[in-house]
């Protein structure tokens, strides 16, 4: 087949990805998006113009050589495509699913000026899934250097940092507080958006590269950072402990039964598999009328999980399915979640109450939540964040009938890890202060940090980017013969 | 995996397990807790550390079989192992030389009060302990508590052993007789007992510390399911506690929060029993 011309490539329409229909998927926890088949992937790959100075690479926090892996894919050389992809990104099956490509690599795609961008994320996922299906090839690692690195937290930042350091020949141990590795990938992001088998498969690949995982290890309690450096003999420490501390509503009644943080709700559902209760031991309250407060990605995950729990409950009991609201104090234009997530939630039946803010929660005589008083808001002048400030409309209060409220108003770093680590300076927001943003070096000797613990709650890929830059600097430090 | 090295059944429903967890034992202190998980389908269960042996590398836990998970744990044998055993979590008890102190342990709460009484005695305090349970069968560690205390009062609700009384009765008498001497009270037991201990000591103005055992998931401050309302604001039992000033606690809210999953706990128990029946039928 003759090579396509630029004009011909531009004429190909972006290929949709197979997905479960909304009416079906809201009744189960199986993955929504089903991925490309080989023919679709090659056809989509044919849209790439292979730009000489590809803006997409600059848009990627880990600088994947996007046109190169796409060209290898369309030439049918999947091994080479995977090699290119994995040389920069150790977790492609995860990124292909949860990265906000529409604001990173795809938004700057040259095609996006006149038409839809190349579906880079879907192609990444296709290659990564192809590799996982064949049992996942183990990337090559360099000869052992004899250096040891401790990584705190097995989330996106820690896993990426671990992979890059292991590739460079260092002995890496990842300490995880929970019982499974993955961090937010396993406790926060639901199965229907990121199957846990995908996370464990990518972790398995790291294990085969020689990375050791220690679960049940709450750093700050079991060992302090100083003990890791001085007693356990680690040459360097990377902190990737994320932002795990939930913020609560500041309204009366927030401690009634049925009011919970998105962290609690999602951890019960995802990590503990509460949607399979009682086969799994951990229960999760299935609300009849659920309100999720906030409109970030976590709020969408919580709302869509609540909807699914309600359908499973209705199936079992013959009752009415759960009604789920997203309650957000600003307007649709300010919604922080990915457009795709909002769209999916809407398709599945989540009801959006914009410009609405809770002012009080009501409980019954048993201390169980039984209602929520809200007030309508309007937008005023822009605030510090540049978004128009929501202002309550006097006299517009109304009551919502709810039995579960999930609070998804953001998280901050968990201070537990900093116990006895006095030289480690932190900001007034509780995040770790880094002396060099490009490397993640902290104020404490031989300690680096990256991801949400430095930035506050952000994205999986930005945490991976930070893990990667820190790994580069830790490697430089470890190989410096003068140290 | 964390192996069970020793098992002692104190009664039909109270079981002591000594678990090999050398790294946890290395750091463990009185007042802290662990989170255990039986297997890959298990829930994360917080249990206060009843004893620890740094040299042997063991942690002792005591459980009362009331729900699915505790029943399943009670059926575990020496040689079986927990999938997960996380800790030590929470803050350790602040041990100071205060003078005379009272330690109250009710039911399974006798287990976690023991290392506190011992540490207080070793710390130079005059320790008066009160232990109580519903009946004789539910009492345990009288000998250990006697050794960890200068004075010990034993009581049962039904009078089947020791004095027939709730723990609050001897506590009130001690406070009436030597209220000025008593510098602090520690109390661990069922929520309702701790509430009444708080009510008993409050008129005497004696600072009272309770160790709360609330519903938890992660145990590291991540979920907030364990939150408790104090007069000064909401706190997380897992990272701010588990010990709190009893006179600060909103007890009604605490007791209501402990009941939140009652319906599900019942369902889990029924499910477990039906599985056991299938197993028995097959064997």
GROMACS .gro file of N, CA and C in nm, chain A residues 326-389:
model
  192
  326UNK      N    1  -2.524   1.574   4.167
  326UNK     CA    2  -2.397   1.645   4.189
  326UNK      C    3  -2.437   1.787   4.229
  327UNK      N    4  -2.393   1.830   4.346
  327UNK     CA    5  -2.427   1.964   4.394
  327UNK      C    6  -2.300   2.049   4.390
  328UNK      N    7  -2.306   2.156   4.309
  328UNK     CA    8  -2.185   2.236   4.283
  328UNK      C    9  -2.218   2.383   4.294
  329UNK      N   10  -2.136   2.459   4.365
  329UNK     CA   11  -2.172   2.597   4.395
  329UNK      C   12  -2.147   2.693   4.279
  330UNK      N   13  -2.067   2.648   4.178
  330UNK     CA   14  -2.044   2.736   4.063
  330UNK      C   15  -2.127   2.687   3.944
  331UNK      N   16  -2.099   2.741   3.824
  331UNK     CA   17  -2.179   2.707   3.706
  331UNK      C   18  -2.108   2.601   3.621
  332UNK      N   19  -2.175   2.547   3.519
  332UNK     CA   20  -2.111   2.443   3.437
  332UNK      C   21  -1.976   2.486   3.381
  333UNK      N   22  -1.958   2.614   3.353
  333UNK     CA   23  -1.833   2.660   3.292
  333UNK      C   24  -1.713   2.641   3.384
  334UNK      N   25  -1.737   2.637   3.514
  334UNK     CA   26  -1.625   2.627   3.609
  334UNK      C   27  -1.597   2.484   3.654
  335UNK      N   28  -1.674   2.387   3.606
  335UNK     CA   29  -1.658   2.248   3.652
  335UNK      C   30  -1.514   2.201   3.630
  336UNK      N   31  -1.446   2.156   3.736
  336UNK     CA   32  -1.306   2.116   3.720
  336UNK      C   33  -1.286   1.976   3.660
  337UNK      N   34  -1.390   1.893   3.657
  337UNK     CA   35  -1.372   1.756   3.607
  337UNK      C   36  -1.349   1.755   3.456
  338UNK      N   37  -1.292   1.646   3.408
  338UNK     CA   38  -1.275   1.628   3.263
  338UNK      C   39  -1.413   1.628   3.197
  339UNK      N   40  -1.421   1.692   3.080
  339UNK     CA   41  -1.549   1.700   3.008
  339UNK      C   42  -1.607   1.559   2.985
  340UNK      N   43  -1.518   1.465   2.952
  340UNK     CA   44  -1.562   1.329   2.922
  340UNK      C   45  -1.629   1.264   3.043
  341UNK      N   46  -1.575   1.291   3.162
  341UNK     CA   47  -1.632   1.233   3.284
  341UNK      C   48  -1.770   1.292   3.313
  342UNK      N   49  -1.782   1.424   3.293
  342UNK     CA   50  -1.910   1.491   3.316
  342UNK      C   51  -2.013   1.435   3.219
  343UNK      N   52  -1.971   1.421   3.093
  343UNK     CA   53  -2.058   1.368   2.989
  343UNK      C   54  -2.105   1.226   3.025
  344UNK      N   55  -2.009   1.141   3.066
  344UNK     CA   56  -2.044   1.004   3.103
  344UNK      C   57  -2.143   1.001   3.219
  345UNK      N   58  -2.116   1.086   3.319
  345UNK     CA   59  -2.203   1.089   3.437
  345UNK      C   60  -2.345   1.129   3.396
  346UNK      N   61  -2.354   1.231   3.311
  346UNK     CA   62  -2.484   1.279   3.264
  346UNK      C   63  -2.558   1.170   3.187
  347UNK      N   64  -2.486   1.103   3.098
  347UNK     CA   65  -2.545   0.994   3.019
  347UNK      C   66  -2.602   0.883   3.107
  348UNK      N   67  -2.533   0.860   3.218
  348UNK     CA   68  -2.576   0.751   3.307
  348UNK      C   69  -2.691   0.790   3.397
  349UNK      N   70  -2.723   0.919   3.401
  349UNK     CA   71  -2.839   0.961   3.479
  349UNK      C   72  -2.810   1.043   3.603
  350UNK      N   73  -2.685   1.086   3.621
  350UNK     CA   74  -2.654   1.174   3.734
  350UNK      C   75  -2.718   1.310   3.708
  351UNK      N   76  -2.782   1.364   3.812
  351UNK     CA   77  -2.850   1.494   3.799
  351UNK      C   78  -2.756   1.603   3.851
  352UNK      N   79  -2.739   1.710   3.774
  352UNK     CA   80  -2.648   1.818   3.814
  352UNK      C   81  -2.726   1.935   3.870
  353UNK      N   82  -2.691   1.976   3.992
  353UNK     CA   83  -2.747   2.097   4.051
  353UNK      C   84  -2.635   2.200   4.059
  354UNK      N   85  -2.629   2.288   3.959
  354UNK     CA   86  -2.526   2.391   3.958
  354UNK      C   87  -2.570   2.508   4.043
  355UNK      N   88  -2.475   2.595   4.078
  355UNK     CA   89  -2.504   2.716   4.154
  355UNK      C   90  -2.589   2.684   4.278
  356UNK      N   91  -2.549   2.577   4.345
  356UNK     CA   92  -2.621   2.530   4.464
  356UNK      C   93  -2.519   2.494   4.571
  357UNK      N   94  -2.542   2.536   4.692
  357UNK     CA   95  -2.446   2.511   4.798
  357UNK      C   96  -2.517   2.463   4.925
  358UNK      N   97  -2.465   2.355   4.989
  358UNK     CA   98  -2.528   2.310   5.114
  358UNK      C   99  -2.503   2.409   5.227
  359UNK      N  100  -2.603   2.431   5.312
  359UNK     CA  101  -2.583   2.517   5.429
  359UNK      C  102  -2.606   2.443   5.560
  360UNK      N  103  -2.682   2.335   5.555
  360UNK     CA  104  -2.703   2.258   5.678
  360UNK      C  105  -2.749   2.116   5.645
  361UNK      N  106  -2.706   2.021   5.730
  361UNK     CA  107  -2.751   1.883   5.713
  361UNK      C  108  -2.840   1.847   5.831
  362UNK      N  109  -2.945   1.769   5.804
  362UNK     CA  110  -3.038   1.730   5.910
  362UNK      C  111  -3.025   1.581   5.941
  363UNK      N  112  -3.041   1.547   6.069
  363UNK     CA  113  -3.038   1.407   6.109
  363UNK      C  114  -3.165   1.368   6.182
  364UNK      N  115  -3.195   1.238   6.184
  364UNK     CA  116  -3.312   1.190   6.257
  364UNK      C  117  -3.272   1.154   6.401
  365UNK      N  118  -3.365   1.093   6.476
  365UNK     CA  119  -3.339   1.066   6.617
  365UNK      C  120  -3.229   0.960   6.636
  366UNK      N  121  -3.197   0.884   6.530
  366UNK     CA  122  -3.089   0.786   6.541
  366UNK      C  123  -2.955   0.840   6.494
  367UNK      N  124  -2.952   0.968   6.462
  367UNK     CA  125  -2.826   1.027   6.416
  367UNK      C  126  -2.799   1.001   6.270
  368UNK      N  127  -2.901   0.955   6.197
  368UNK     CA  128  -2.883   0.929   6.054
  368UNK      C  129  -2.926   1.050   5.971
  369UNK      N  130  -2.848   1.078   5.869
  369UNK     CA  131  -2.877   1.190   5.779
  369UNK      C  132  -3.015   1.175   5.717
  370UNK      N  133  -3.093   1.284   5.716
  370UNK     CA  134  -3.226   1.273   5.654
  370UNK      C  135  -3.261   1.394   5.568
  371UNK      N  136  -3.170   1.485   5.549
  371UNK     CA  137  -3.202   1.598   5.462
  371UNK      C  138  -3.088   1.697   5.455
  372UNK      N  139  -3.095   1.782   5.353
  372UNK     CA  140  -2.990   1.882   5.334
  372UNK      C  141  -3.053   2.013   5.289
  373UNK      N  142  -3.023   2.118   5.364
  373UNK     CA  143  -3.070   2.251   5.323
  373UNK      C  144  -2.964   2.315   5.233
  374UNK      N  145  -3.008   2.363   5.117
  374UNK     CA  146  -2.916   2.425   5.022
  374UNK      C  147  -2.958   2.569   4.996
  375UNK      N  148  -2.867   2.643   4.937
  375UNK     CA  149  -2.899   2.780   4.895
  375UNK      C  150  -2.853   2.796   4.750
  376UNK      N  151  -2.930   2.872   4.674
  376UNK     CA  152  -2.892   2.899   4.535
  376UNK      C  153  -2.784   3.006   4.532
  377UNK      N  154  -2.698   2.997   4.432
  377UNK     CA  155  -2.586   3.091   4.421
  377UNK      C  156  -2.595   3.165   4.287
  378UNK      N  157  -2.528   3.281   4.281
  378UNK     CA  158  -2.507   3.347   4.152
  378UNK      C  159  -2.361   3.385   4.142
  379UNK      N  160  -2.315   3.409   4.019
  379UNK     CA  161  -2.173   3.437   4.002
  379UNK      C  162  -2.146   3.586   4.007
  380UNK      N  163  -2.046   3.625   4.085
  380UNK     CA  164  -2.007   3.765   4.096
  380UNK      C  165  -1.877   3.790   4.021
  381UNK      N  166  -1.795   3.877   4.078
  381UNK     CA  167  -1.666   3.913   4.015
  381UNK      C  168  -1.568   3.796   4.029
  382UNK      N  169  -1.466   3.790   3.941
  382UNK     CA  170  -1.366   3.684   3.953
  382UNK      C  171  -1.292   3.690   4.087
  383UNK      N  172  -1.263   3.571   4.143
  383UNK     CA  173  -1.188   3.565   4.269
  383UNK      C  174  -1.040   3.536   4.241
  384UNK      N  175  -0.965   3.503   4.345
  384UNK     CA  176  -0.820   3.477   4.330
  384UNK      C  177  -0.790   3.369   4.227
  385UNK      N  178  -0.881   3.272   4.215
  385UNK     CA  179  -0.855   3.162   4.121
  385UNK      C  180  -0.887   3.204   3.978
  386UNK      N  181  -0.936   3.326   3.958
  386UNK     CA  182  -0.969   3.374   3.824
  386UNK      C  183  -1.110   3.335   3.782
  387UNK      N  184  -1.174   3.252   3.867
  387UNK     CA  185  -1.311   3.211   3.835
  387UNK      C  186  -1.408   3.305   3.904
  388UNK      N  187  -1.527   3.319   3.846
  388UNK     CA  188  -1.624   3.410   3.907
  388UNK      C  189  -1.670   3.355   4.040
  389UNK      N  190  -1.669   3.442   4.139
  389UNK     CA  191  -1.699   3.401   4.276
  389UNK      C  192  -1.850   3.372   4.293
   0.00000   0.00000   0.00000
